[in-house]
mmCIF file of C-alpha atoms in Angstrom:
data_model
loop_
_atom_site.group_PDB
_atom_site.id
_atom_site.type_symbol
_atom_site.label_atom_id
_atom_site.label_comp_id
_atom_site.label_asym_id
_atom_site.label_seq_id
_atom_site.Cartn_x
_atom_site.Cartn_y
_atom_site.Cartn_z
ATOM 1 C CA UNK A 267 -13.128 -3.654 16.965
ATOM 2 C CA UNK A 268 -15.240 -4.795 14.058
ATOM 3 C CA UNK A 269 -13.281 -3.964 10.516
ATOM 4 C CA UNK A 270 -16.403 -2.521 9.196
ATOM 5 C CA UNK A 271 -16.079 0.098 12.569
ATOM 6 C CA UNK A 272 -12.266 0.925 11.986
ATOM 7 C CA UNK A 273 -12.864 4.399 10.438
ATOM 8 C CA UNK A 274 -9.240 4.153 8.598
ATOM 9 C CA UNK A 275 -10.336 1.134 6.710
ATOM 10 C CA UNK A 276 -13.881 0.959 6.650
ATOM 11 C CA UNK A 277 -14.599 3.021 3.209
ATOM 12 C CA UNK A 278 -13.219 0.191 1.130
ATOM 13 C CA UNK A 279 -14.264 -2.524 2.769
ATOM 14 C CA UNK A 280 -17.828 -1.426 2.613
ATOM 15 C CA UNK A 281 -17.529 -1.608 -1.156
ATOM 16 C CA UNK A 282 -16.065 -4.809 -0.844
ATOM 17 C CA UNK A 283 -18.537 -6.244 1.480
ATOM 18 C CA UNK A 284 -21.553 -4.783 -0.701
ATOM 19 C CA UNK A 285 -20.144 -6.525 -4.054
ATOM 20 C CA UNK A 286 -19.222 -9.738 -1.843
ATOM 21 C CA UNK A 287 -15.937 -9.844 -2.443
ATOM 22 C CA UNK A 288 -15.345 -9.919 1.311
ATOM 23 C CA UNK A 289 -17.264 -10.489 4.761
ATOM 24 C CA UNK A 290 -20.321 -11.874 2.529
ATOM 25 C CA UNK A 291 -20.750 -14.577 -0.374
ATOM 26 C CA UNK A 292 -23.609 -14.124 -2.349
ATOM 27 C CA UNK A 293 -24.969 -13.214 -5.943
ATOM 28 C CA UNK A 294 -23.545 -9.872 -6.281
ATOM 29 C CA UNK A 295 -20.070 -11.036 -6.819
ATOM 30 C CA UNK A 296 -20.998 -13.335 -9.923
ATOM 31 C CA UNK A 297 -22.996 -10.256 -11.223
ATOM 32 C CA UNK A 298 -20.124 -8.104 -11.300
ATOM 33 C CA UNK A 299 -17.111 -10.247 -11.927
ATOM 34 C CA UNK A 300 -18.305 -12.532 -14.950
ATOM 35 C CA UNK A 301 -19.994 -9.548 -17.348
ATOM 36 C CA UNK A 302 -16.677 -7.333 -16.621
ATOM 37 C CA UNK A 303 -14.576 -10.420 -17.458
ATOM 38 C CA UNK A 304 -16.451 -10.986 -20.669
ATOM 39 C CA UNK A 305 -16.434 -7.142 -21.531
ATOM 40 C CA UNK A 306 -12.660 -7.592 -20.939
ATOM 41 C CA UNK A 307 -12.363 -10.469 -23.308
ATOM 42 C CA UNK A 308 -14.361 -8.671 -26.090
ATOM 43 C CA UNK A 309 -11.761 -5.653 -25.461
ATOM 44 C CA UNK A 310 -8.811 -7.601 -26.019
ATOM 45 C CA UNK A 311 -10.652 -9.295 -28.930
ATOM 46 C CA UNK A 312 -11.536 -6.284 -30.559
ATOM 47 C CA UNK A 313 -7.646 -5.387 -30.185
ATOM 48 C CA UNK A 314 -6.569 -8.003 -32.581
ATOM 49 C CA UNK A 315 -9.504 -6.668 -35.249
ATOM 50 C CA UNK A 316 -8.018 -3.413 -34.788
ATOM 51 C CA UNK A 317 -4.144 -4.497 -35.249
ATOM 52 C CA UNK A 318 -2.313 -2.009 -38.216
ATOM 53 C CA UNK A 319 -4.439 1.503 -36.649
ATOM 54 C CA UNK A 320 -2.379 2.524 -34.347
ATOM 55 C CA UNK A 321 -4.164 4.886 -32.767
ATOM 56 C CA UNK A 322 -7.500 2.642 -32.009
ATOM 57 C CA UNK A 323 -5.178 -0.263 -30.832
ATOM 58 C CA UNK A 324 -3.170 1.912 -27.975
ATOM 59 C CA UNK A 325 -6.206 4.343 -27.026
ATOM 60 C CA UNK A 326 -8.258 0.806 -26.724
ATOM 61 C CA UNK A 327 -5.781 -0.845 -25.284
ATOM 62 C CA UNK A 328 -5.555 1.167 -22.315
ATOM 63 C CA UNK A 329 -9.227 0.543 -21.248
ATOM 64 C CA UNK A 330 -8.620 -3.272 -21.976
ATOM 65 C CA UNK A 331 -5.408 -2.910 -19.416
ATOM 66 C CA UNK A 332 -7.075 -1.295 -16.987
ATOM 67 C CA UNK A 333 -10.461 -3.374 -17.160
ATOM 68 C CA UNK A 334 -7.597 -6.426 -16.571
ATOM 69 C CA UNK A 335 -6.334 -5.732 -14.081
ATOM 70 C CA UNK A 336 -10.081 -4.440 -11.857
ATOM 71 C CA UNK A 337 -10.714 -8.300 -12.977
ATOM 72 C CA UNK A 338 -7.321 -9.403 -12.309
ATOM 73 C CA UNK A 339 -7.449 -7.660 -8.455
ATOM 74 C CA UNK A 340 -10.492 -8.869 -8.059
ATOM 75 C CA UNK A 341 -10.394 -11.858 -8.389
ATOM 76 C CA UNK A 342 -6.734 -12.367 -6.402
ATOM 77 C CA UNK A 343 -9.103 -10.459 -3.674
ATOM 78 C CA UNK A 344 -11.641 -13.211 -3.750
ATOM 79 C CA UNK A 345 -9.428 -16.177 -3.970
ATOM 80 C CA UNK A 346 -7.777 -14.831 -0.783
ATOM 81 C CA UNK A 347 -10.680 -13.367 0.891
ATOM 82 C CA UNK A 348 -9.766 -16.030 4.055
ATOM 83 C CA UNK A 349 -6.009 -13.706 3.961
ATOM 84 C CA UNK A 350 -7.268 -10.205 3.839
ATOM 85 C CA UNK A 351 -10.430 -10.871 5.930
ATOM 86 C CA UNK A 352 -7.464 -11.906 8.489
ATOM 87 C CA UNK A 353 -5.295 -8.871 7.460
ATOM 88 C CA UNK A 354 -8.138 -6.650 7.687
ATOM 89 C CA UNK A 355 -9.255 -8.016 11.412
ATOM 90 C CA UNK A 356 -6.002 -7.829 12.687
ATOM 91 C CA UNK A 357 -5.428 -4.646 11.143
ATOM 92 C CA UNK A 358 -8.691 -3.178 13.139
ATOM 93 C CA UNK A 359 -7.597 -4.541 15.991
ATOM 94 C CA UNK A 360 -4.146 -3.010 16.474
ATOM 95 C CA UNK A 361 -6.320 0.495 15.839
ATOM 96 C CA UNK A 362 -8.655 -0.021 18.613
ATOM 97 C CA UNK A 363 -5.524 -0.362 20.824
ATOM 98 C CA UNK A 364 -3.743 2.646 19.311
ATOM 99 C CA UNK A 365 -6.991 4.316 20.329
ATOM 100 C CA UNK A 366 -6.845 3.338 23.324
ATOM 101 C CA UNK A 367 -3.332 4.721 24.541
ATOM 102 C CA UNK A 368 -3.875 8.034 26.280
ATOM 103 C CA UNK A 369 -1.406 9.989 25.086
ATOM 104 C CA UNK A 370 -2.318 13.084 22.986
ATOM 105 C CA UNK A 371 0.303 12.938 20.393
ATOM 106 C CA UNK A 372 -0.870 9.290 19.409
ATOM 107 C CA UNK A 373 -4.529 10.717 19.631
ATOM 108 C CA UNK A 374 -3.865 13.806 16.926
ATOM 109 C CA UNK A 375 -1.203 11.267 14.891
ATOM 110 C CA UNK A 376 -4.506 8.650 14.645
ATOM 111 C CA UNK A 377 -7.126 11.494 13.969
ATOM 112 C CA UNK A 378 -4.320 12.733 10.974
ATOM 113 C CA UNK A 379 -3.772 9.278 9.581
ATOM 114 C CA UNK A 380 -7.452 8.562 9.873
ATOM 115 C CA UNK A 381 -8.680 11.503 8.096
ATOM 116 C CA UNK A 382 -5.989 11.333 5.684
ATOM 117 C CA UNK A 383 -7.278 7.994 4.849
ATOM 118 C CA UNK A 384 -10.511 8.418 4.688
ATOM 119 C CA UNK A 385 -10.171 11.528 2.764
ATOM 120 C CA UNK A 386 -8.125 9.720 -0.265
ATOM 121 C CA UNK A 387 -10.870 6.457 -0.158
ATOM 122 C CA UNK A 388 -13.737 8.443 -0.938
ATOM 123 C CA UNK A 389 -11.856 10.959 -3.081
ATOM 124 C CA UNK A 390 -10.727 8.307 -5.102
ATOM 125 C CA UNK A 391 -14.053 6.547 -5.229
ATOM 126 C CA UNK A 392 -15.463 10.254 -6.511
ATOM 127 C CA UNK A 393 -12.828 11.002 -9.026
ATOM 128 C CA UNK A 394 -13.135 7.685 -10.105
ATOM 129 C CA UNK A 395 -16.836 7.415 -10.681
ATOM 130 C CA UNK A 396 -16.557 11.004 -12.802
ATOM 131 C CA UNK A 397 -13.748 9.962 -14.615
ATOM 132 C CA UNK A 398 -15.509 6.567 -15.951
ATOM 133 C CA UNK A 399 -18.928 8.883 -16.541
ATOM 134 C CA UNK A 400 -16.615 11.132 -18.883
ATOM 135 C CA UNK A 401 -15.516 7.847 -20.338
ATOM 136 C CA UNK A 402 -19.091 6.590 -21.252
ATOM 137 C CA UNK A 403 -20.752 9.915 -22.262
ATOM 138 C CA UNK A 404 -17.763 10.968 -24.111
ATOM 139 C CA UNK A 405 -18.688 9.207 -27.237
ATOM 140 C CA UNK A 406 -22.283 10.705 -27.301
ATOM 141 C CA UNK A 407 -20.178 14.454 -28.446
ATOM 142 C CA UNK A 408 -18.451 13.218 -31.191
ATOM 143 C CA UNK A 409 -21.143 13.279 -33.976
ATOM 144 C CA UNK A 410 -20.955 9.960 -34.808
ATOM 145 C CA UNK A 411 -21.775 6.696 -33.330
ATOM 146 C CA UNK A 412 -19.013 5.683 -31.200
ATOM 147 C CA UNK A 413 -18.268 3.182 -28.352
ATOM 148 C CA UNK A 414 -16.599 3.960 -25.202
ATOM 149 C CA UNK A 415 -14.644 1.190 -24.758
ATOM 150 C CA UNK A 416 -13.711 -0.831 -28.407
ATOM 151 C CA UNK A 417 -15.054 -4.549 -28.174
ATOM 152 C CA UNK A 418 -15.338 -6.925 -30.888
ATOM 153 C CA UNK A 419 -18.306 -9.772 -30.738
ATOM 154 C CA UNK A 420 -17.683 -12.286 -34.335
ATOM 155 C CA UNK A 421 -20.993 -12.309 -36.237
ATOM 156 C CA UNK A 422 -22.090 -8.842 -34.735
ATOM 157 C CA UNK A 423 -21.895 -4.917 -35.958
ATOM 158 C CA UNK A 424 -21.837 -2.945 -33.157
ATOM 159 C CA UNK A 425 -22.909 0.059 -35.038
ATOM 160 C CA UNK A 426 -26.495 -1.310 -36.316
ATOM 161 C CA UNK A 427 -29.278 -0.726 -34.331
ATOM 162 C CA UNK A 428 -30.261 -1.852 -32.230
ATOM 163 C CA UNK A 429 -27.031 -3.726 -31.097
ATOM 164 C CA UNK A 430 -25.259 -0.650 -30.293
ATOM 165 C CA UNK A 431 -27.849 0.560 -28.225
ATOM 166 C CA UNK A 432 -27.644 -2.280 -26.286
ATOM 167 C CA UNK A 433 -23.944 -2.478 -26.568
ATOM 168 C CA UNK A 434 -23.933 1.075 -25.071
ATOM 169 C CA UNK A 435 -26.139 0.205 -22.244
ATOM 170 C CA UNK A 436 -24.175 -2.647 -21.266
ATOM 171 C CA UNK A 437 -21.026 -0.987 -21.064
ATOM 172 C CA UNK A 438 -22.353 2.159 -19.202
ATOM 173 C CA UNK A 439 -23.935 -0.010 -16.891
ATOM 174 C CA UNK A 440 -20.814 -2.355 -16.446
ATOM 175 C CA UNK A 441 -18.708 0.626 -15.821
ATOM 176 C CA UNK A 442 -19.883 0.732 -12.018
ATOM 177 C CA UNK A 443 -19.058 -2.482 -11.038
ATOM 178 C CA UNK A 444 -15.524 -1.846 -12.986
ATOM 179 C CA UNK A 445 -14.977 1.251 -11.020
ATOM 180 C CA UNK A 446 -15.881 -0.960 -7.809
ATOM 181 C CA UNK A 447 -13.798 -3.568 -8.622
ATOM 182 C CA UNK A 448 -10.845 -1.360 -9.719
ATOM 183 C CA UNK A 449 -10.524 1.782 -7.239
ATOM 184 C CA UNK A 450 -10.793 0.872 -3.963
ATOM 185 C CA UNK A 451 -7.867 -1.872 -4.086
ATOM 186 C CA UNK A 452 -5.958 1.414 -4.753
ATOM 187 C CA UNK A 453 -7.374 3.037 -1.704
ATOM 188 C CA UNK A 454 -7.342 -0.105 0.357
ATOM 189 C CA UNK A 455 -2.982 -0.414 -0.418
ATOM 190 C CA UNK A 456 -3.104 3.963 0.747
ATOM 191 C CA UNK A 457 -4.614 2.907 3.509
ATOM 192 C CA UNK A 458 -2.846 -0.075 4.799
ATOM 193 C CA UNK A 459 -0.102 1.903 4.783
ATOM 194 C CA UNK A 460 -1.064 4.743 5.805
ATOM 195 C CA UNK A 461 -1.822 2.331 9.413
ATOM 196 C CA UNK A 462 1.584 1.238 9.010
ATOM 197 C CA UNK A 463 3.328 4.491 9.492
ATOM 198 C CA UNK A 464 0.597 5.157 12.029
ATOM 199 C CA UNK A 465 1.863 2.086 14.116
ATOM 200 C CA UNK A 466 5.911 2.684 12.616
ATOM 201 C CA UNK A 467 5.152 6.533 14.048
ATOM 202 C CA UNK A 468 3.231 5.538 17.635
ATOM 203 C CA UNK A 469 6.486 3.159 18.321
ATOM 204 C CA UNK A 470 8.980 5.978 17.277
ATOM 205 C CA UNK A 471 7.040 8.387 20.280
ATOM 206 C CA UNK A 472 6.662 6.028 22.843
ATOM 207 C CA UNK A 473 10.779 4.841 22.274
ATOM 208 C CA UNK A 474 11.403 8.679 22.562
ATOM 209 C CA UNK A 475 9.535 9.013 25.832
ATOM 210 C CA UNK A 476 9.296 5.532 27.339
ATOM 211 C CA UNK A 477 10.993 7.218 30.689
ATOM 212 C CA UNK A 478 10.386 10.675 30.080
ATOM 213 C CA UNK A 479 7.096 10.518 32.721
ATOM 214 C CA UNK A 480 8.564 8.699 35.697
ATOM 215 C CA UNK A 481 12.757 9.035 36.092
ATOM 216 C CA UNK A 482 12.052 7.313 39.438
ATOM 217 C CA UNK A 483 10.895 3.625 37.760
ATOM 218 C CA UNK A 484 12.418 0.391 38.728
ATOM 219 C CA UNK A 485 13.829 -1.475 36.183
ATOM 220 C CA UNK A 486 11.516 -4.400 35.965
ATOM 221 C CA UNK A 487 9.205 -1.974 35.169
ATOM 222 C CA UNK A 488 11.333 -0.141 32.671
ATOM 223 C CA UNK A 489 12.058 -3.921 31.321
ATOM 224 C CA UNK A 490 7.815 -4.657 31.184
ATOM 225 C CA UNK A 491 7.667 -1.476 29.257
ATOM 226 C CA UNK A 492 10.340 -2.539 26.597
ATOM 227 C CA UNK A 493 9.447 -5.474 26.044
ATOM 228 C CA UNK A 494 6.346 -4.055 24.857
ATOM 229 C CA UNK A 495 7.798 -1.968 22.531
ATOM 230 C CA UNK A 496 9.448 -4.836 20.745
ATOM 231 C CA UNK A 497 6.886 -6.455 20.782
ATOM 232 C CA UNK A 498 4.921 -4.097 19.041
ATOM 233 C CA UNK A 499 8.533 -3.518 16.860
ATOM 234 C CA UNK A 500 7.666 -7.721 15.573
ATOM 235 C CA UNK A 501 4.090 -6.317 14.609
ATOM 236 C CA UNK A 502 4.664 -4.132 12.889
ATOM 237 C CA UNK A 503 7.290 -6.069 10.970
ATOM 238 C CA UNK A 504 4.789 -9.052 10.221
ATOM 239 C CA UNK A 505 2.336 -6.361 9.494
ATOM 240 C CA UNK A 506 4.144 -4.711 6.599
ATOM 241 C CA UNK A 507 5.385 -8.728 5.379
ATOM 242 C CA UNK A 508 1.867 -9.541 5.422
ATOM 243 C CA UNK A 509 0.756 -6.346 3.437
ATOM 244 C CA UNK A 510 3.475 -7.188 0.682
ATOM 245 C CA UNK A 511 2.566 -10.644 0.882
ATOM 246 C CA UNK A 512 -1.101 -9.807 -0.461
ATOM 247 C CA UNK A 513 -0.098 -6.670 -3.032
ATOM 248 C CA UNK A 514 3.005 -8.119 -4.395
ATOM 249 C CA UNK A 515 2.100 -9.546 -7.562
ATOM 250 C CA UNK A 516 -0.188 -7.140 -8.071
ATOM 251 C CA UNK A 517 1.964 -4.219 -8.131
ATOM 252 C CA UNK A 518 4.319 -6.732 -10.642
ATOM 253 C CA UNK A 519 1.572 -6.593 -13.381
ATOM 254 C CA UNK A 520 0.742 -3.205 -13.151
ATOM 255 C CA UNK A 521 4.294 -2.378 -13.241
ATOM 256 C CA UNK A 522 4.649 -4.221 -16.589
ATOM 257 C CA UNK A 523 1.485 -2.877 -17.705
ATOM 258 C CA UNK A 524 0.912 0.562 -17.027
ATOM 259 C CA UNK A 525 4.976 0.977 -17.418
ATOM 260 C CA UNK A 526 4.458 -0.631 -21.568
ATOM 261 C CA UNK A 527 1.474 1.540 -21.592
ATOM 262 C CA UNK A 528 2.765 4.812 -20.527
ATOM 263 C CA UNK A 529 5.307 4.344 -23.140
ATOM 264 C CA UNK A 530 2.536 3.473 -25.916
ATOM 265 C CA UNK A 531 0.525 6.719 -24.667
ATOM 266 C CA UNK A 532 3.814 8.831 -24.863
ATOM 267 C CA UNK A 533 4.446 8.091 -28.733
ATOM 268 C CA UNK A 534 0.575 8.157 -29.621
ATOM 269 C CA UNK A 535 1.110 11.616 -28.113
ATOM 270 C CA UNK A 536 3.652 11.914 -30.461
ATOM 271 C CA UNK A 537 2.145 11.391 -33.591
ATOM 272 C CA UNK A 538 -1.530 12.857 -33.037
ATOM 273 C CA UNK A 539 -2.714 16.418 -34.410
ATOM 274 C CA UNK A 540 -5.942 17.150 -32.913
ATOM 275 C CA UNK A 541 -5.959 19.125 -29.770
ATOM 276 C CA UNK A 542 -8.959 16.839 -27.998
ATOM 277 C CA UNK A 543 -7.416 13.882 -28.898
ATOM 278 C CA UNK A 544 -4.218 15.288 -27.258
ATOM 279 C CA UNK A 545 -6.066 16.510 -24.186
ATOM 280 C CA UNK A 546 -7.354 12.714 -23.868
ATOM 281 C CA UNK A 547 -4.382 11.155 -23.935
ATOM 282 C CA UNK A 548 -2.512 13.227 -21.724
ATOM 283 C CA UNK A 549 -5.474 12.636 -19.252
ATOM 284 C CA UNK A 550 -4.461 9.132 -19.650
ATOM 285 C CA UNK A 551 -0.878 9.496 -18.876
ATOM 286 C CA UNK A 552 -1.525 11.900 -15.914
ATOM 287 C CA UNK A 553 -3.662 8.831 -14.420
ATOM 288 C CA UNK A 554 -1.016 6.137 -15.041
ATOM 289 C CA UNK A 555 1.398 8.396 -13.320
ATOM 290 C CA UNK A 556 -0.832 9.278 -10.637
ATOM 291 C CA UNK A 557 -1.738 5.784 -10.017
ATOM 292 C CA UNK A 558 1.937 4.715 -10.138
ATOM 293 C CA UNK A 559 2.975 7.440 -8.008
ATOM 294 C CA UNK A 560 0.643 6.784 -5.015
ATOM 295 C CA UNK A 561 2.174 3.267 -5.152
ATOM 296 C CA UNK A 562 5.642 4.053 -4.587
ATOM 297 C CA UNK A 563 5.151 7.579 -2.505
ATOM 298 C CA UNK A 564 3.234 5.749 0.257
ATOM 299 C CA UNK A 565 5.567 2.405 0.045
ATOM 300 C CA UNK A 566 8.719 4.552 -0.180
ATOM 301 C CA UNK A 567 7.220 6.579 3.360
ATOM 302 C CA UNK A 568 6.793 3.299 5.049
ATOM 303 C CA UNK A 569 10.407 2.187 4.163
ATOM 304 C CA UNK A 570 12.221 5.868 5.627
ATOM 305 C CA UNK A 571 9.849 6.293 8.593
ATOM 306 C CA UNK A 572 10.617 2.453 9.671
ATOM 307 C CA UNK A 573 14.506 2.970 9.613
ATOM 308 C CA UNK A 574 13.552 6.252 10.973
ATOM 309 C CA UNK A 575 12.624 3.594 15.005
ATOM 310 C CA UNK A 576 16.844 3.296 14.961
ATOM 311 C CA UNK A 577 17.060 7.110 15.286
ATOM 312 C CA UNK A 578 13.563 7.088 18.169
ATOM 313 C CA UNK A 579 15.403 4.447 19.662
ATOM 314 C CA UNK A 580 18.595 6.013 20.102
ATOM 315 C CA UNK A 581 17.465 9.415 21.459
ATOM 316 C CA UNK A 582 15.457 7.624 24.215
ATOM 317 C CA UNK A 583 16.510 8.681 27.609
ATOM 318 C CA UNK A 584 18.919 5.491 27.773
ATOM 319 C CA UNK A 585 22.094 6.676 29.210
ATOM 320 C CA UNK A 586 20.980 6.120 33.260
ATOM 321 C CA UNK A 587 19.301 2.829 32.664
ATOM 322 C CA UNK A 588 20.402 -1.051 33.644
ATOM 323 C CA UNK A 589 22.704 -2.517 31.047
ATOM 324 C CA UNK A 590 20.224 -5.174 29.836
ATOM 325 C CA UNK A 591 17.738 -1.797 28.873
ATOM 326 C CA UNK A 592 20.503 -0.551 26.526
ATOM 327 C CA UNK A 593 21.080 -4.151 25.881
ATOM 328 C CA UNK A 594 17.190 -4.582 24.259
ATOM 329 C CA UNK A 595 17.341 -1.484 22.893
ATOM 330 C CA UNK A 596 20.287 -1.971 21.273
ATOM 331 C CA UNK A 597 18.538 -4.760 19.386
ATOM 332 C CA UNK A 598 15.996 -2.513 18.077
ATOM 333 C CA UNK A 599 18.250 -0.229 16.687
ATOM 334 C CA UNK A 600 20.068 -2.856 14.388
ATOM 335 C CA UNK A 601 17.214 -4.461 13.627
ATOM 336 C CA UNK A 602 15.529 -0.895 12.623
ATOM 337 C CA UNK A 603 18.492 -0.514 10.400
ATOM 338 C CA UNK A 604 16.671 -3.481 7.860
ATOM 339 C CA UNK A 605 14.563 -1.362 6.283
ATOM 340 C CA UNK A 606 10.521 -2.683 6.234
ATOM 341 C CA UNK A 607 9.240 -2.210 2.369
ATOM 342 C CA UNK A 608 6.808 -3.637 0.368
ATOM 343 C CA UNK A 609 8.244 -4.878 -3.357
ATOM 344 C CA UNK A 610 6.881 -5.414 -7.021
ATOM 345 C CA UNK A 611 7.074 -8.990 -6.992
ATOM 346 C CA UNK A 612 9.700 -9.710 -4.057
ATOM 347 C CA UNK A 613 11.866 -8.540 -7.026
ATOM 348 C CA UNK A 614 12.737 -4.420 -6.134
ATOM 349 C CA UNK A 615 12.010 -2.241 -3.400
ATOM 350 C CA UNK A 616 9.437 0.617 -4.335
ATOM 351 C CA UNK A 617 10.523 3.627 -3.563
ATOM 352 C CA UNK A 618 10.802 7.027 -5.256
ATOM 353 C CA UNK A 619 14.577 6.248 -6.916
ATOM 354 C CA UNK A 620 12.783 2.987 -8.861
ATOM 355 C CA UNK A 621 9.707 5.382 -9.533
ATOM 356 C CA UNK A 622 12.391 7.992 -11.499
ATOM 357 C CA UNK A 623 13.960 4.391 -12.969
ATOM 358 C CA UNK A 624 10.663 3.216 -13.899
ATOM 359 C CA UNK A 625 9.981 7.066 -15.361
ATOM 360 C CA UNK A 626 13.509 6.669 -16.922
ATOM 361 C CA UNK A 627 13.137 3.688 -18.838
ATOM 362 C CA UNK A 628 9.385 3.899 -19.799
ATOM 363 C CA UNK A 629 10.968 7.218 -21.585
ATOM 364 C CA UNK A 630 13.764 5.240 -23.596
ATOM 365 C CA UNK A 631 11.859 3.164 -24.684
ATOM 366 C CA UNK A 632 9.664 5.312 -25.889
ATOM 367 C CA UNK A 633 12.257 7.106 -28.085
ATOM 368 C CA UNK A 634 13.184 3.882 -29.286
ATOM 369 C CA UNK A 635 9.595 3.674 -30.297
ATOM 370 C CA UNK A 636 9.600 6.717 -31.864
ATOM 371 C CA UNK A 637 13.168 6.501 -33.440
ATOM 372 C CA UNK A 638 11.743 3.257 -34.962
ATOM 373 C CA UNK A 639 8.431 4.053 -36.008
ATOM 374 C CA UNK A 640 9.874 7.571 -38.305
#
């Protein structure tokens, strides 16, 4: 199967493959990744102009955080391309032979997944795209000329006409491709794992019922079938070390990043008055946390369900077979007992208990901020 037809993972890759960034080389990746990377530069810049308002500097550097790291994913995508075009191909593979297996549990689990996935790519890309439109008309209802995104160019007021119209148009138009670059990354890590409980979940079934049709099979047969199952027990185990292998790092610097920002946005909270502004930045906060969240809640599902094959594996019907069936599946119940996760920099598990630790200490500091700062 093509990657572009594997229904679970073709809505991001599309997007990909339509800004180059995979599949395809050609001009629209330079047309997207150099003017966000110099908006990005001009929104850290105008950071240090800002330095002493509190306020500006958090509220602006939010949007300078999250435009780093669209470029920052980006560009790890298109450095590896060669790694996730593999990933991806493998990936579409494996689901065309899922497909194939006619057994009607498998059929409604894939359909679920599938949907499931599907459902949270293009949600994402929606939300997304209205989200960054409130972002860039926003400033046209405050009654004064404003920016959406603070950026500093030396020798240039962004205020005087007709610079800020142009300023304006640049960013509203750059705001697309930053969308592109930024939200289906998100969606593609959902999905990948979403495949990987589909596979962890197919291999917990068939272990449950890998004699349940026939009680009458020889044991070579039994032994063929088995050795299939581990088998697919390996891939799935390279699949998942492969997936961490490519979202690692990434989910490093937005842990660092979002985690010192949601404690920034939880003080500015803090110490503002007006009941827009407050409304603003709690939007802010509820997308850090929803972003974070989706992380760790689809990670932490991959790490139970996969120590979850020990338990399939044990309630097999296994207590009339040969000694060298209990024998193999013996081995996949100890080695079902290592659980399969993805980390934050081959540093820490994620899972729920580090998202409440994460939650935890982005909250001390934060009164250590405040404590501080009255």
């Amino acid at each position: 199967m093509e990657i572009l037809d594997c229904p679970l993972l073709s809505v991001n890759v599309r997007v990909w493959r339509f800004w180059s960034f995979v599949l395809v080389h050609n001009w629209r990746r330079y047309i997207s990744i150099i003017p966000v990377t110099l908006l990005n530069v001009f929104m850290f810049a105008d950071l240090y102009r800002a330095w002493g308002n509190i306020e500006e500097v958090i509220i602006n550097a939010y949007f300078a955080v999250l435009y780093f790291n669209a470029v920052l994913r980006t560009l790890i995508l298109v450095y590896n391309r060669d790694k996730y075009e593999r990933f991806l191909a493998g990936a579409a593979g494996v689901y065309e032979e899922i497909c194939a297996l006619n057994d009607d549990v498998i059929t409604k689990l894939v359909t679920t997944y599938t949907k499931r996935a599907r459902f949270l790519s293009i949600s994402n890309l929606a939300l997304g795209a209205f989200i960054s439109g409130c972002f860039v008309i926003y400033p046209l209802f405050t009654g004064q000329r404003g920016l959406p995104y603070g950026m500093f160019i030396p020798g240039v007021n962004n205020f005087d006409s007709p610079q800020y119209e142009i300023i304006y148009l640049t960013q509203l138009v750059l705001t697309f491709p930053g969308c592109c670059m930024y939200i289906p990354y998100t969606s593609f890590f959902t999905s990948s794992t979403l495949f990987g409980l589909v596979q962890i979940k197919t291999l917990q079934h068939q272990l449950r019922n890998f004699r349940s049709e026939n009680l009458h099979e020889t044991t070579s047969t039994l032994n063929r079938k088995l050795q299939k199952l581990i088998e697919d027990h390996k891939r799935i185990i390279r699949y998942v070390q492969d997936l961490n292998d490519l979202v690692t790092y990434i989910c490093l610097i937005e842990f660092l990043s979002f985690g010192l920002m949601l404690c920034a946005l939880l003080f500015l909270l803090n110490i503002i008055s007006v009941m827009a502004q407050i409304v603003i930045v709690g939007a802010y906060i509820f997308m850090i946390l929803t972003q974070i969240f989706a992380f760790y809640w689809h990670s932490n599902e991959v790490r139970e369900e996969s120590m979850a094959i020990a338990e399939a594996s044990y309630s097999g019907p296994w207590l009339n077979v040969d000694n060298a069936i209990k024998k193999k599946l013996l081995l996949i119940t100890i080695r079902a007992q290592r659980p399969l996760e993805i980390t934050v920099g081959n540093v820490y598990p994620m899972t729920l208990e580090m998202f409440q630790s994460l939650l935890n200490a982005s909250y001390s500091y934060f009164t250590l901020l405040r404590r501080v700062y009255n």
